[in-house]
Amino acid sequence: MARKDSENQKKSMSRLFRGKEIFKPLNTGRIDEHVACVREWVANIFFYTKNGTTIMIDAGYNYARLAEKMGWLDIDPASIRHILITHQDTDHIGALEPDSELLFKDATIYLSEIENRYMTGETRRKVIFGFYKLPMVKANNKKILLKDGQILNIDGIKIECILVPGHTWGHMVYLIDDEYLFTGDTIWFGADGGYSFINALAEDNALSKRSLAMLEQKLKERGLSPKVITGHTGWNDDMEFVFRHKDRVCNFLKKQKPHDPSAPYDGYDEDDDTEARARTERLSRCADIRPSC
């Protein structure tokens, strides 16, 4: 992967998904005092700050405006020393690619040992129901490879690493301080609740659904109701909403019903993502809009 691949993906994905009410990324801004996000076309990257340390969750596209938008949040790219990677798709790791601005060249990246096999070339990433192989993604950062259930402590920030294979073979979600769950491309929030992520982009849809059920059970057993923060469709902290359709996938070949009025016609159009809004507006959780019949 390289910058041209990110640009090409923007063009092809915009044509493929516009009007289908699929992507509804958060604009650049803050969810609360701990979590901020940057919008890169249809993708969100996140920053968790506590005790003077900011941890980045995913690294987005190979995107020319990242430093600019981080500036809207008063986050200095040079301050980022730790980046949690949910999975290696270019819209989640592009800012680490060798032809990016290398804003985070001194940061350590964390990803599952299974996911790392895509980056070594041992496994090839397949999409469009397995018919299309994506270019290999590369990054020269120091890596720490993670196992399912591993718990990290970074400057007093507790990070629990949970393997949720399906979208990719080594996809991982991160439960931070038992209050925030960053899910990457595990969950897609429709207007009426959470689904397994888009079917055409998964390695194994059946496995994705099993992973969602497992994730819900883990949280229930511990009585946890974190803010569940997705890579493309906002956040919600109502567990019934989050896992309502865990046994179904988001099918991009038809519109999910009810149609989501908050989903833009083209998620790659960033005209409404502005510095003024980033500095003044809190990012609300996605609405629960039930079908009328």
Coordinates of C-alpha atoms in Angstrom, one line a residue:
M1 CA 0.0 0.0 0.0
A2 CA 1.0 3.6 -0.6
R3 CA -0.5 7.0 -0.8
K4 CA -1.7 6.4 -4.3
D5 CA -3.6 3.4 -3.0
S6 CA -5.4 5.5 -0.4
E7 CA -6.3 8.0 -3.1
N8 CA -7.5 5.2 -5.4
Q9 CA -9.5 3.6 -2.6
K10 CA -11.2 7.0 -2.0
K11 CA -12.3 7.2 -5.6
S12 CA -13.5 3.6 -5.9
M13 CA -15.1 3.3 -2.5
S14 CA -16.9 6.6 -3.0
R15 CA -18.4 5.3 -6.3
L16 CA -19.3 2.0 -4.7
F17 CA -20.9 3.1 -1.5
R18 CA -22.4 6.5 -2.2
G19 CA -26.2 6.6 -1.6
K20 CA -26.2 3.3 0.2
E21 CA -26.3 4.8 3.7
I22 CA -23.4 2.7 4.8
F23 CA -20.7 5.0 6.3
K24 CA -21.5 7.8 8.8
P25 CA -18.1 8.8 10.3
L26 CA -17.9 11.2 13.2
N27 CA -16.5 14.6 12.4
T28 CA -13.3 15.7 13.9
G29 CA -13.9 16.6 17.6
R30 CA -14.2 15.2 21.1
I31 CA -16.5 12.6 22.6
D32 CA -15.6 13.6 26.1
E33 CA -12.6 14.7 28.2
H34 CA -10.7 11.5 27.4
V35 CA -11.5 10.7 23.8
A36 CA -11.0 12.8 20.7
C37 CA -11.2 11.7 17.0
V38 CA -10.1 12.8 13.6
R39 CA -12.2 12.2 10.5
E40 CA -10.4 11.0 7.4
W41 CA -13.0 10.7 4.7
V42 CA -15.1 7.8 5.9
A43 CA -12.7 6.6 8.6
N44 CA -12.2 7.8 12.2
I45 CA -9.0 7.6 14.2
F46 CA -9.1 8.1 18.0
F47 CA -6.9 9.5 20.8
Y48 CA -7.3 8.5 24.4
T49 CA -5.7 10.9 26.9
K50 CA -5.2 10.3 30.6
N51 CA -2.5 11.3 33.1
G52 CA -0.8 13.4 30.5
T53 CA -0.4 10.5 28.1
T54 CA -2.2 10.3 24.7
I55 CA -2.6 6.9 23.1
M56 CA -3.7 6.8 19.4
I57 CA -6.1 4.1 18.3
D58 CA -5.6 3.2 14.6
A59 CA -3.6 5.3 12.1
G60 CA -6.2 6.0 9.4
Y61 CA -5.5 6.5 5.7
N62 CA -2.3 7.7 4.2
Y63 CA -4.0 11.1 4.5
A64 CA -2.5 14.5 3.8
R65 CA -4.6 16.5 6.3
L66 CA -3.9 14.4 9.4
A67 CA -1.5 16.9 11.1
E68 CA -3.9 19.8 10.3
K69 CA -6.9 18.1 11.9
M70 CA -4.9 17.0 14.9
G71 CA -4.0 20.6 15.3
W72 CA -7.7 21.4 15.6
L73 CA -7.7 19.2 18.7
D74 CA -4.4 20.6 20.0
I75 CA -2.7 17.3 19.7
D76 CA 1.0 17.3 18.6
P77 CA 1.8 14.3 16.4
A78 CA 5.3 14.2 18.0
S79 CA 3.7 13.5 21.3
I80 CA 2.3 10.2 20.2
R81 CA 4.4 7.3 21.3
H82 CA 1.9 4.4 21.4
I83 CA -0.5 3.4 18.6
L84 CA -3.0 0.6 19.0
I85 CA -3.9 -1.0 15.7
T86 CA -7.2 -2.9 15.4
H87 CA -6.3 -4.3 12.0
Q88 CA -4.0 -3.6 9.1
D89 CA -6.4 -2.3 6.4
T90 CA -5.0 0.9 4.8
D91 CA -7.7 3.0 6.3
H92 CA -6.5 2.0 9.7
I93 CA -2.7 2.0 9.3
G94 CA -2.0 4.3 6.3
A95 CA -0.3 7.0 8.3
L96 CA 2.5 4.6 9.1
E97 CA 3.3 3.7 5.5
P98 CA 6.8 4.7 4.3
D99 CA 5.5 7.3 1.8
S100 CA 3.3 9.1 4.4
E101 CA 4.5 12.2 6.3
L102 CA 5.9 9.8 8.9
L103 CA 4.3 11.8 11.7
F104 CA 4.6 8.9 14.0
K105 CA 7.9 7.3 12.9
D106 CA 9.1 7.1 16.6
A107 CA 5.9 5.6 17.9
T108 CA 5.6 1.9 18.9
I109 CA 2.6 0.1 17.3
Y110 CA 0.7 -2.7 18.9
L111 CA -1.3 -5.3 17.0
S112 CA -2.2 -8.9 17.3
E113 CA 0.4 -11.5 16.3
I114 CA -2.1 -13.0 13.9
E115 CA -2.8 -9.6 12.2
N116 CA 1.0 -9.1 11.7
R117 CA 1.0 -12.0 9.3
Y118 CA -0.6 -9.7 6.7
M119 CA 2.3 -7.2 7.2
T120 CA 5.0 -9.9 6.8
G121 CA 3.4 -11.2 3.6
E122 CA 2.6 -14.6 5.2
T123 CA -1.2 -13.9 4.6
R124 CA -2.8 -11.8 1.9
R125 CA -5.8 -9.6 2.7
K126 CA -8.9 -10.5 0.6
V127 CA -12.1 -8.5 0.2
I128 CA -15.2 -8.5 -2.1
F129 CA -16.1 -11.9 -0.8
G130 CA -12.6 -13.2 -1.2
F131 CA -12.2 -12.3 -4.9
Y132 CA -9.9 -9.4 -4.6
K133 CA -6.4 -9.3 -2.9
L134 CA -5.4 -6.0 -1.5
P135 CA -1.8 -4.7 -1.8
M136 CA 0.4 -5.4 1.1
V137 CA 0.7 -2.8 3.8
K138 CA 4.1 -1.9 5.2
A139 CA 5.3 0.0 8.3
N140 CA 8.8 0.4 9.7
N141 CA 7.7 1.2 13.3
K142 CA 8.8 -0.8 16.3
K143 CA 6.0 -3.5 16.9
I144 CA 4.7 -5.2 19.9
L145 CA 2.7 -8.2 19.0
L146 CA -0.3 -9.1 21.2
K147 CA -2.2 -12.2 22.3
D148 CA -5.9 -12.5 23.0
G149 CA -6.6 -11.4 26.5
Q150 CA -3.3 -9.7 27.1
I151 CA -3.5 -6.6 29.4
L152 CA -1.2 -3.6 28.9
N153 CA -0.5 -0.8 31.3
I154 CA 0.8 2.3 29.6
D155 CA 1.4 5.2 32.1
G156 CA -1.5 4.1 34.3
I157 CA -3.8 3.4 31.3
K158 CA -5.2 -0.2 31.4
I159 CA -5.7 -1.7 27.9
E160 CA -7.3 -5.1 27.5
C161 CA -6.7 -6.7 24.1
I162 CA -9.5 -8.9 22.8
L163 CA -9.2 -10.9 19.6
V164 CA -12.3 -10.7 17.4
P165 CA -11.5 -12.5 14.1
G166 CA -13.8 -12.3 11.0
H167 CA -13.3 -8.9 9.3
T168 CA -9.6 -9.8 9.3
W169 CA -8.1 -13.0 10.7
G170 CA -6.3 -11.1 13.5
H171 CA -8.7 -8.2 14.2
M172 CA -8.4 -6.9 17.8
V173 CA -10.5 -4.6 19.9
Y174 CA -9.2 -2.6 22.8
L175 CA -11.0 -2.1 26.1
I176 CA -9.5 0.9 27.9
D177 CA -9.9 1.4 31.6
D178 CA -13.0 -0.8 31.4
E179 CA -14.9 2.3 30.1
Y180 CA -14.1 2.6 26.4
L181 CA -14.2 -0.1 23.8
F182 CA -12.5 0.7 20.4
T183 CA -13.9 -1.8 17.9
G184 CA -12.4 -0.8 14.6
D185 CA -14.3 -2.7 11.9
T186 CA -16.0 -5.3 14.2
I187 CA -19.4 -3.5 14.5
W188 CA -21.4 -1.4 12.1
F189 CA -24.0 0.8 13.6
G190 CA -27.2 1.0 11.6
A191 CA -30.1 3.3 12.5
D192 CA -31.7 0.5 14.5
G193 CA -28.7 -1.1 16.2
G194 CA -25.4 -2.8 15.7
Y195 CA -24.6 -5.4 13.0
S196 CA -21.5 -7.3 12.1
F197 CA -19.5 -5.1 9.7
I198 CA -20.0 -4.9 6.0
N199 CA -20.2 -8.4 4.4
A200 CA -18.1 -7.7 1.3
L201 CA -15.1 -6.7 3.3
A202 CA -14.9 -9.6 5.7
E203 CA -12.6 -12.6 5.5
D204 CA -15.3 -14.8 7.1
N205 CA -18.8 -13.4 7.9
A206 CA -19.9 -16.4 10.0
L207 CA -16.7 -16.0 12.2
S208 CA -17.4 -12.2 12.5
K209 CA -20.9 -12.9 14.0
R210 CA -19.5 -15.5 16.4
S211 CA -16.9 -13.0 17.5
L212 CA -19.6 -10.4 18.2
A213 CA -21.5 -12.8 20.3
M214 CA -18.4 -13.7 22.2
L215 CA -17.6 -10.0 22.8
E216 CA -21.1 -9.3 24.1
Q217 CA -20.8 -12.3 26.5
K218 CA -17.5 -11.1 27.8
L219 CA -18.9 -7.7 28.7
K220 CA -22.1 -9.1 30.2
E221 CA -20.2 -11.5 32.4
R222 CA -18.3 -8.6 33.9
G223 CA -21.2 -6.2 34.1
L224 CA -19.5 -3.7 31.8
S225 CA -21.2 -1.1 29.6
P226 CA -18.4 0.9 28.0
K227 CA -18.7 3.5 25.3
V228 CA -18.4 1.4 22.2
I229 CA -16.5 3.4 19.6
T230 CA -16.5 2.2 16.0
G231 CA -14.1 3.0 13.1
H232 CA -16.8 4.3 10.7
T233 CA -20.2 4.7 12.3
G234 CA -19.9 6.6 15.5
W235 CA -20.3 5.5 19.1
N236 CA -23.0 4.3 21.6
D237 CA -23.1 3.1 25.2
D238 CA -26.4 1.2 25.1
M239 CA -25.4 -2.5 25.1
E240 CA -28.8 -3.6 23.8
F241 CA -28.4 -1.2 20.8
V242 CA -24.8 -2.1 20.2
F243 CA -25.4 -5.9 19.9
R244 CA -29.0 -5.8 18.7
H245 CA -28.3 -7.5 15.4
K246 CA -25.1 -9.4 16.2
D247 CA -26.4 -12.3 14.2
R248 CA -26.7 -10.3 11.0
V249 CA -24.2 -8.6 8.7
C250 CA -24.4 -5.2 7.1
N251 CA -25.3 -6.0 3.5
F252 CA -24.0 -3.2 1.2
L253 CA -25.8 -4.7 -1.7
K254 CA -29.1 -3.3 -0.4
K255 CA -30.1 -0.6 2.0
Q256 CA -30.6 -1.6 5.6
K257 CA -34.0 -0.6 6.9
P258 CA -34.9 1.8 8.3
H259 CA -32.8 4.2 6.1
D260 CA -30.5 6.1 8.3
P261 CA -31.2 9.9 8.0
S262 CA -27.8 10.7 9.6
A263 CA -25.8 8.9 6.9
P264 CA -24.3 11.2 4.3
Y265 CA -24.9 10.5 0.6
D266 CA -21.2 10.3 0.1
G267 CA -19.1 9.7 3.3
Y268 CA -16.0 10.9 1.4
D269 CA -17.3 14.4 1.2
E270 CA -15.7 16.3 4.2
D271 CA -17.3 19.8 3.7
D272 CA -19.0 19.7 7.1
D273 CA -15.8 18.7 9.0
T274 CA -14.4 22.1 10.1
E275 CA -12.1 23.4 12.8
A276 CA -14.8 25.6 14.3
R277 CA -17.0 22.5 14.9
A278 CA -14.1 20.5 16.2
R279 CA -13.4 23.1 18.8
T280 CA -16.9 23.8 19.9
E281 CA -19.1 20.7 19.5
R282 CA -19.1 17.4 21.4
L283 CA -19.7 14.3 19.4
S284 CA -23.1 12.8 20.3
R285 CA -23.7 9.1 20.3
C286 CA -25.6 7.7 17.3
A287 CA -29.3 7.8 17.5
D288 CA -31.5 4.7 18.0
I289 CA -34.1 4.9 15.2
R290 CA -36.4 1.9 15.3
P291 CA -38.3 0.7 12.2
S292 CA -41.9 1.9 12.0
C293 CA -43.2 -1.5 10.8

